[in-house]
Short mmCIF file of C-alpha atoms and ligand atoms in Angstrom, two decimals:
data_model
loop_
_atom_site.label_atom_id
_atom_site.label_comp_id
_atom_site.label_asym_id
_atom_site.label_seq_id
_atom_site.Cartn_x
_atom_site.Cartn_y
_atom_site.Cartn_z
CA MET A 978 -3.39 29.80 12.23
CA ALA A 979 -6.04 27.29 13.22
CA GLU A 980 -8.65 28.49 15.66
CA SER A 981 -7.54 28.30 19.23
CA GLY A 982 -9.30 25.76 21.40
CA ALA A 983 -8.87 23.98 24.70
CA ALA A 984 -6.10 21.74 23.35
CA ASN A 985 -4.43 23.59 20.52
CA TRP A 986 -1.79 21.20 19.25
CA PHE A 987 -1.31 19.11 16.14
CA VAL A 988 0.65 16.05 15.07
CA MET A 989 1.98 15.02 11.68
CA GLY A 990 2.23 11.68 9.90
CA VAL A 991 4.53 11.41 6.90
CA ASP A 992 4.53 8.43 4.53
CA LEU A 993 7.45 8.61 2.12
CA GLY A 994 6.83 5.86 -0.40
CA SER A 995 8.55 4.82 -3.60
CA THR A 996 6.43 7.06 -5.83
CA THR A 997 4.63 9.55 -3.60
CA ALA A 998 5.14 11.57 -0.41
CA LYS A 999 2.04 11.72 1.75
CA VAL A 1000 1.43 13.93 4.78
CA ALA A 1001 -1.54 13.96 7.17
CA ILE A 1002 -2.09 16.42 10.00
CA VAL A 1003 -4.29 15.46 12.93
CA ASP A 1004 -5.54 17.75 15.68
CA ALA A 1005 -5.66 17.14 19.42
CA ALA A 1006 -9.11 15.56 19.10
CA GLY A 1007 -7.86 13.08 16.47
CA ALA A 1008 -9.48 14.64 13.39
CA MET A 1009 -7.53 14.94 10.14
CA VAL A 1010 -7.35 18.68 9.47
CA GLY A 1011 -4.92 18.77 6.57
CA SER A 1012 -3.23 16.47 4.07
CA LYS A 1013 -1.17 16.41 0.92
CA ILE A 1014 -0.03 13.81 -1.61
CA VAL A 1015 2.95 14.74 -3.79
CA GLN A 1016 3.94 12.67 -6.81
CA MET A 1017 7.71 12.15 -6.99
CA GLY A 1018 10.06 11.31 -9.82
CA ALA A 1019 12.27 9.51 -7.32
CA VAL A 1020 12.35 9.25 -3.54
CA SER A 1021 13.37 12.75 -2.48
CA ARG A 1022 13.71 14.98 0.56
CA GLU A 1023 12.41 17.85 -1.56
CA ALA A 1024 9.10 16.06 -2.17
CA VAL A 1025 8.76 15.53 1.59
CA ARG A 1026 9.43 19.20 2.24
CA VAL A 1027 6.82 20.27 -0.32
CA ALA A 1028 4.27 17.78 1.00
CA MET A 1029 4.84 18.92 4.60
CA GLU A 1030 4.53 22.60 3.74
CA SER A 1031 1.40 22.03 1.64
CA ALA A 1032 -0.26 19.96 4.35
CA LEU A 1033 0.50 22.65 6.96
CA GLU A 1034 -1.02 25.21 4.61
CA ASP A 1035 -4.04 22.96 4.09
CA ALA A 1036 -4.51 22.77 7.87
CA GLY A 1037 -3.93 26.52 8.28
CA ILE A 1038 -1.11 26.06 10.77
CA THR A 1039 2.67 26.33 10.90
CA GLN A 1040 5.43 23.87 11.79
CA ASP A 1041 5.54 25.43 15.28
CA ASP A 1042 2.06 24.03 15.96
CA ILE A 1043 3.26 20.45 15.39
CA VAL A 1044 4.17 18.69 18.64
CA ARG A 1045 5.18 15.32 17.19
CA THR A 1046 5.91 13.84 13.78
CA ILE A 1047 6.06 10.16 12.89
CA SER A 1048 7.28 8.89 9.56
CA THR A 1049 6.62 5.66 7.75
CA GLY A 1050 7.08 4.22 4.28
CA TYR A 1051 9.99 3.03 2.22
CA GLY A 1052 11.90 6.32 2.62
CA ARG A 1053 10.92 7.00 6.23
CA LYS A 1054 14.51 7.37 7.42
CA LEU A 1055 14.88 10.42 5.14
CA VAL A 1056 12.01 12.26 6.83
CA PRO A 1057 12.74 14.72 9.65
CA SER A 1058 10.61 13.08 12.34
CA ASP A 1059 10.59 12.10 16.00
CA LYS A 1060 10.21 8.40 15.27
CA THR A 1061 9.63 5.89 12.49
CA PHE A 1062 7.08 3.10 12.26
CA THR A 1063 6.60 0.38 9.69
CA GLU A 1064 4.03 0.79 6.95
CA ILE A 1065 2.36 -2.35 8.25
CA THR A 1066 1.55 -0.73 11.56
CA CYS A 1067 0.61 2.62 10.03
CA HIS A 1068 -1.66 1.28 7.27
CA ALA A 1069 -3.45 -0.95 9.75
CA ARG A 1070 -3.92 1.94 12.15
CA GLY A 1071 -5.03 4.36 9.44
CA ALA A 1072 -7.45 1.89 7.88
CA ALA A 1073 -8.92 1.03 11.28
CA ALA A 1074 -9.48 4.71 12.00
CA LEU A 1075 -10.99 5.42 8.59
CA PHE A 1076 -13.08 2.25 8.62
CA PRO A 1077 -13.74 1.13 12.20
CA GLY A 1078 -14.17 -2.62 12.51
CA VAL A 1079 -11.92 -3.48 9.56
CA ARG A 1080 -10.37 -6.98 9.89
CA LEU A 1081 -8.32 -7.25 6.70
CA VAL A 1082 -6.26 -4.49 5.11
CA ILE A 1083 -4.81 -4.96 1.63
CA ASP A 1084 -2.23 -2.30 0.90
CA ILE A 1085 -0.82 -2.10 -2.60
CA GLY A 1086 1.65 0.69 -3.18
CA GLY A 1087 4.22 1.50 -5.79
CA GLN A 1088 6.63 -1.30 -5.05
CA ASP A 1089 5.11 -3.77 -2.63
CA SER A 1090 1.86 -5.37 -1.61
CA LYS A 1091 0.70 -6.45 1.82
CA ALA A 1092 -2.17 -8.30 3.40
CA ILE A 1093 -2.65 -7.36 7.05
CA ALA A 1094 -5.04 -9.13 9.38
CA VAL A 1095 -6.26 -6.66 11.98
CA ASP A 1096 -7.68 -7.61 15.36
CA SER A 1097 -10.82 -6.19 16.93
CA ASP A 1098 -8.76 -3.35 18.47
CA GLY A 1099 -7.38 -2.33 15.09
CA LEU A 1100 -3.93 -3.76 15.86
CA VAL A 1101 -1.86 -5.89 13.50
CA ASP A 1102 -2.43 -9.58 14.03
CA ARG A 1103 -0.69 -11.16 11.04
CA PHE A 1104 0.76 -9.85 7.84
CA ALA A 1105 2.10 -11.12 4.56
CA MET A 1106 4.03 -8.99 2.18
CA ASN A 1107 5.61 -9.17 -1.22
CA ASP A 1108 8.42 -6.74 -1.76
CA ARG A 1109 10.64 -9.02 -3.77
CA CYS A 1110 8.75 -9.01 -7.03
CA ALA A 1111 7.11 -6.09 -8.83
CA SER A 1112 4.24 -8.22 -10.07
CA GLY A 1113 1.13 -7.40 -8.09
CA THR A 1114 2.39 -3.94 -7.17
CA GLY A 1115 1.70 -0.47 -8.51
CA ARG A 1116 4.88 -0.68 -10.53
CA PHE A 1117 3.37 -3.47 -12.56
CA PHE A 1118 0.37 -1.29 -13.41
CA ASP A 1119 2.70 1.61 -14.20
CA VAL A 1120 4.47 -0.63 -16.75
CA LEU A 1121 1.08 -1.67 -18.16
CA SER A 1122 -0.01 1.96 -18.39
CA ARG A 1123 3.14 2.87 -20.32
CA ALA A 1124 2.90 -0.11 -22.64
CA LEU A 1125 -0.76 0.60 -23.43
CA GLU A 1126 -0.15 4.35 -23.59
CA VAL A 1127 -3.01 4.97 -21.18
CA PRO A 1128 -2.63 7.26 -18.12
CA ILE A 1129 -2.43 5.30 -14.85
CA GLY A 1130 -5.68 6.91 -13.66
CA GLU A 1131 -7.52 5.46 -16.67
CA VAL A 1132 -6.08 1.94 -16.76
CA GLY A 1133 -8.79 0.61 -14.44
CA ASP A 1134 -11.61 2.10 -16.50
CA LEU A 1135 -10.10 0.58 -19.64
CA ALA A 1136 -9.89 -2.83 -17.94
CA MET A 1137 -13.53 -2.62 -16.85
CA ALA A 1138 -14.52 -2.24 -20.51
CA GLY A 1139 -12.66 -5.38 -21.63
CA SER A 1140 -13.03 -9.10 -21.48
CA ASN A 1141 -10.61 -10.99 -19.24
CA GLU A 1142 -10.22 -14.16 -21.31
CA LEU A 1143 -6.70 -13.54 -22.61
CA GLU A 1144 -3.90 -15.74 -21.38
CA VAL A 1145 -1.14 -13.71 -19.78
CA SER A 1146 1.92 -15.91 -19.94
CA SER A 1147 4.27 -13.88 -17.75
CA MET A 1148 3.59 -11.82 -14.67
CA CYS A 1149 7.19 -10.67 -14.44
CA ALA A 1150 7.21 -6.86 -14.54
CA THR A 1151 10.51 -6.98 -16.39
CA PHE A 1152 8.83 -8.81 -19.26
CA ALA A 1153 5.35 -7.28 -18.94
CA GLU A 1154 6.00 -4.57 -21.46
CA THR A 1155 7.25 -7.09 -24.01
CA GLU A 1156 4.30 -9.33 -23.25
CA VAL A 1157 1.80 -6.53 -23.76
CA ILE A 1158 3.47 -5.43 -26.97
CA SER A 1159 3.37 -9.02 -28.19
CA LEU A 1160 -0.35 -9.31 -27.40
CA LEU A 1161 -0.98 -6.01 -29.20
CA ALA A 1162 0.95 -7.33 -32.20
CA GLN A 1163 -1.30 -10.40 -32.22
CA GLY A 1164 -4.27 -8.05 -32.56
CA ALA A 1165 -5.56 -8.16 -28.99
CA GLU A 1166 -7.68 -5.23 -27.86
CA THR A 1167 -6.10 -2.92 -25.28
CA ALA A 1168 -9.16 -3.23 -23.04
CA ASP A 1169 -8.95 -7.05 -23.12
CA ILE A 1170 -5.25 -6.96 -22.29
CA ALA A 1171 -5.89 -4.58 -19.41
CA ALA A 1172 -8.78 -6.69 -18.08
CA SER A 1173 -6.81 -9.94 -18.28
CA VAL A 1174 -3.77 -8.47 -16.55
CA HIS A 1175 -5.93 -6.98 -13.78
CA LYS A 1176 -7.62 -10.31 -13.20
CA ALA A 1177 -4.26 -12.04 -13.04
CA VAL A 1178 -2.93 -9.53 -10.51
CA ALA A 1179 -6.08 -10.02 -8.42
CA ALA A 1180 -5.42 -13.77 -8.40
CA ARG A 1181 -1.88 -13.15 -7.24
CA THR A 1182 -3.10 -10.86 -4.47
CA LEU A 1183 -5.49 -13.59 -3.36
CA GLY A 1184 -2.39 -15.76 -2.78
CA LEU A 1185 -1.06 -13.08 -0.46
CA VAL A 1186 -4.34 -12.87 1.44
CA ALA A 1187 -4.35 -16.66 1.84
CA GLN A 1188 -1.18 -16.28 3.93
CA VAL A 1189 -3.00 -14.33 6.64
CA GLY A 1190 -6.49 -15.72 6.17
CA LYS A 1191 -9.59 -14.20 4.67
CA ALA A 1192 -11.55 -11.90 6.96
CA SER A 1193 -14.04 -9.08 6.57
CA PRO A 1194 -14.66 -6.19 6.43
CA VAL A 1195 -11.87 -5.72 3.89
CA VAL A 1196 -10.36 -2.30 3.21
CA MET A 1197 -7.83 -1.50 0.49
CA THR A 1198 -5.19 1.17 1.04
CA GLY A 1199 -2.37 2.51 -1.13
CA GLY A 1200 -2.46 4.09 -4.55
CA VAL A 1201 -3.58 0.93 -6.35
CA ALA A 1202 -6.84 1.04 -4.38
CA LYS A 1203 -7.76 3.86 -6.77
CA ASN A 1204 -7.80 1.34 -9.58
CA ARG A 1205 -11.43 0.26 -9.72
CA ALA A 1206 -10.80 -2.75 -11.96
CA LEU A 1207 -8.29 -4.23 -9.53
CA VAL A 1208 -10.72 -3.63 -6.67
CA HIS A 1209 -13.48 -5.27 -8.72
CA PHE A 1210 -11.48 -8.39 -9.66
CA LEU A 1211 -9.97 -8.71 -6.21
CA SER A 1212 -13.41 -8.50 -4.63
CA GLU A 1213 -14.56 -11.21 -7.05
CA ALA A 1214 -11.55 -13.42 -6.25
CA LEU A 1215 -12.03 -12.95 -2.50
CA ARG A 1216 -15.78 -13.37 -2.78
CA LEU A 1217 -16.03 -10.44 -0.40
CA PRO A 1218 -16.93 -6.78 -0.84
CA ILE A 1219 -14.00 -4.36 -0.56
CA GLU A 1220 -14.79 -1.18 1.35
CA MET A 1221 -13.61 1.97 -0.38
CA LEU A 1222 -11.92 4.85 1.39
CA ASP A 1223 -12.29 8.40 0.06
CA GLU A 1224 -8.51 8.73 -0.20
CA PRO A 1225 -6.84 5.33 0.25
CA GLN A 1226 -3.36 6.66 -0.53
CA ILE A 1227 -3.28 8.78 2.64
CA ALA A 1228 -4.08 5.89 5.02
CA GLY A 1229 -0.46 5.21 6.01
CA ALA A 1230 0.31 8.88 6.76
CA TYR A 1231 -2.94 9.17 8.68
CA GLY A 1232 -2.07 6.07 10.70
CA ALA A 1233 1.35 7.57 11.47
CA ALA A 1234 -0.33 10.79 12.64
CA ILE A 1235 -2.74 8.85 14.85
CA ILE A 1236 0.19 7.03 16.47
CA ALA A 1237 1.97 10.39 16.95
CA ARG A 1238 -1.14 11.70 18.72
CA GLU A 1239 -1.38 8.63 20.95
CA GLU A 1240 2.28 8.93 21.85
CA HIS A 1241 1.91 12.63 22.62
CA LEU A 1242 -0.95 11.70 24.93
CA GLY A 1243 1.40 9.27 26.67
CA ASN A 1244 0.38 5.94 25.23
CA VAL A 1245 3.67 4.18 25.86
CA ALA A 1246 2.29 0.78 24.89
CA LEU A 1247 2.20 1.95 21.32
CA ALA A 1248 5.47 3.81 21.70
CA ALA A 1249 7.10 0.50 22.60
CA ALA A 1250 5.58 -1.21 19.58
CA ASP A 1251 7.93 0.39 17.12
CA ASP A 1252 9.07 -1.09 13.87
CA ALA A 1253 11.91 -3.13 15.34
CA THR A 1254 10.05 -6.42 15.26
CA ALA A 1255 8.98 -6.16 11.67
CA THR A 1256 12.35 -4.82 10.60
CA GLN A 1257 14.15 -7.67 12.31
CA PHE A 1258 11.68 -10.09 10.83
CA ALA A 1259 12.25 -8.75 7.34
CA ALA A 1260 16.02 -8.82 7.82
CA GLY A 1261 15.85 -12.43 8.96
CA LEU A 1262 13.88 -13.40 5.93
CA ALA A 1263 15.82 -11.33 3.44
CA ASP A 1264 18.23 -14.15 2.73
CA ALA A 1265 15.55 -16.81 2.80
CA VAL A 1266 13.30 -15.13 0.26
CA PRO A 1267 14.61 -15.47 -3.27
CA HIS A 1268 15.25 -12.41 -5.33
CA CYS A 1269 14.50 -11.75 -8.96
CA ALA A 1270 17.59 -13.56 -10.17
CA ASP A 1271 16.30 -16.74 -8.54
CA CYS A 1272 13.05 -16.69 -10.45
CA ASP A 1273 12.67 -19.99 -12.20
CA GLY A 1274 10.50 -18.51 -14.91
CA GLN A 1275 7.46 -20.37 -13.68
CA LEU A 1276 5.55 -17.21 -13.03
CA GLY A 1277 3.03 -17.75 -15.79
CA LEU A 1278 -0.51 -16.99 -14.79
CA HIS A 1279 -3.42 -18.49 -16.65
CA THR A 1280 -6.17 -16.06 -15.93
CA ASN A 1281 -9.06 -18.41 -16.27
CA HIS A 1282 -7.67 -21.21 -14.14
CA GLY A 1283 -8.50 -19.86 -10.71
CA PRO A 1284 -6.12 -18.75 -7.98
CA VAL A 1285 -2.45 -19.03 -8.80
CA PRO A 1286 -0.12 -20.77 -6.38
CA VAL A 1287 2.44 -18.43 -4.87
CA THR A 1288 5.66 -19.37 -6.61
CA ILE A 1289 9.21 -19.18 -5.39
CA ALA A 1290 9.93 -15.66 -6.54
CA THR A 1291 6.85 -14.17 -4.96
CA ARG A 1292 6.74 -16.17 -1.77
CA PRO A 1293 5.64 -13.49 0.63
CA MET A 1294 7.09 -12.75 4.00
CA VAL A 1295 4.68 -13.76 6.68
CA GLY A 1296 4.75 -12.40 10.17
CA ALA A 1297 2.70 -12.50 13.28
CA ARG A 1298 2.49 -10.42 16.38
CA SER A 1299 4.65 -11.97 19.02
CA GLY A 1300 4.73 -11.36 22.72
CA GLY A 1301 2.05 -8.71 22.47
CA ARG A 1302 4.25 -6.51 20.30
CA GLU A 1303 2.69 -4.89 17.33
CA LEU A 1304 4.46 -5.18 14.01
P1 ADP B 1689 4.20 4.40 -2.59
O1 ADP B 1689 3.78 4.64 -1.17
O2 ADP B 1689 5.15 3.24 -2.75
O3 ADP B 1689 4.68 5.64 -3.27
P2 ADP B 1689 1.42 4.56 -3.36
O4 ADP B 1689 0.59 3.97 -2.26
O5 ADP B 1689 1.50 6.04 -3.42
O6 ADP B 1689 2.88 3.93 -3.33
O7 ADP B 1689 0.87 3.97 -4.72
C1 ADP B 1689 1.50 4.26 -5.94
C2 ADP B 1689 0.90 3.41 -7.02
O8 ADP B 1689 -0.49 3.65 -7.08
C3 ADP B 1689 1.44 3.76 -8.39
O9 ADP B 1689 2.53 2.93 -8.71
C4 ADP B 1689 0.26 3.57 -9.32
O10 ADP B 1689 0.35 2.31 -9.96
C5 ADP B 1689 -0.96 3.56 -8.41
N1 ADP B 1689 -1.86 4.70 -8.64
C6 ADP B 1689 -1.65 5.97 -8.26
N2 ADP B 1689 -2.69 6.75 -8.62
C7 ADP B 1689 -3.57 5.95 -9.25
C8 ADP B 1689 -4.84 6.15 -9.89
N3 ADP B 1689 -5.42 7.36 -9.92
N4 ADP B 1689 -5.46 5.09 -10.44
C9 ADP B 1689 -4.89 3.87 -10.40
N5 ADP B 1689 -3.69 3.62 -9.83
C10 ADP B 1689 -3.04 4.63 -9.27
#
C-alpha cells in the first residue's frame, strides 16, 4: 500500500493502442506514481489486464485505491473504465502536463499520426490526423525494421548513420517492403535507405503540421518519438527544436489519468468535453476521406525536393474546437 496521507486516493489512465497497452497512475496531488507499457501482439483485453496490474504494483497500491479510471486509444472501448476520451484530448493533456507551455503536439503511434495545436491552457485548439494511410505512422517504421532486419529500437540509430540522398519512390506501407528490398538489390546501403525513408516520413509529417499551423514549443508523443532519426529530420523540416519527454509513449495514458483526477475533483467542464465531438467529426469525414483503395498511386516522395504535398490518400482529417468544447 502507498503511504497514507491527507488525500489518499488514486486515479488511472489507460491508453489501449494498436500495438501497446499503456497505464499511468496519478495520486491525489497529480503526480504520476506508477506506470506500465505492455507490448501486444494484437489489441487484447489480456494486455490491458497485465498493464493495469503491473502499474498498480509499480505504484504500490491495489485496484481498491483507484477512484476513477479513464481510457483512451484505439481500443479504449475494451478497457474497463468509467469513461472514454479521445487520444487527441489525452495526448494534448498529457503533453501539456509533462511539458508546460507546449503549443504543438505531434503524436505518432502504431497506426496513426496527429498534429495537435494546444492553447495556452493546454487545451486542444486544432488538430489534424492521418489514420487512413500507414505511411507516416509507426507501422511504416515497423515494416522498414522488418525489411532491413534491424530491431525497431535501432532503426533510428541506423538512419542517423546514413546519407538521405536516395529517392524513395513509394511511401505506401503496402509496397514499402518491396521498395526496400529493391533498393537493397540495387546495392544501396541499409543506413542510406533508413535515412532516406526517415527524411521522407518527416516531410510527410510536416504536411500534417501545416494543417494546424506551426507553433512552438513542440513536443512529440507516441512510440515513434523514441526514434531519434525521425525526431531529428522532423525538427529539421519544421525548423524548430522538438522537446523530448522521458517516456513519450505514456503521454496519452498520463493525460487520461489527469482528466480522471480533474473529474474526481469535480471539474465538470472537462467532464462535458468528452470524445463525442471528435468522434462525430471523424464519422462525418469517414466517407469524405478516401481509403487505401482510392489511392491514385501518386504517393511518390522525392526526398530531396522539399515538403511533399498531402495527396488524396493521406489527406488528413482536420478539426477545430467548436463552441468551447474540447476535442
Ligand atoms: P499505439 O498506441 O498505436 O500502440 P504507440 O504510441 O505505442 O502506438 O507507438 C507504437 C509505435 O512506436 C510502433 O509501431 C513502433 O514503430 C514505434 N516504436 C516503439 N518503440 C520504439 C523504439 N524504441 N524506437 C523507435 N520506435 C519505436
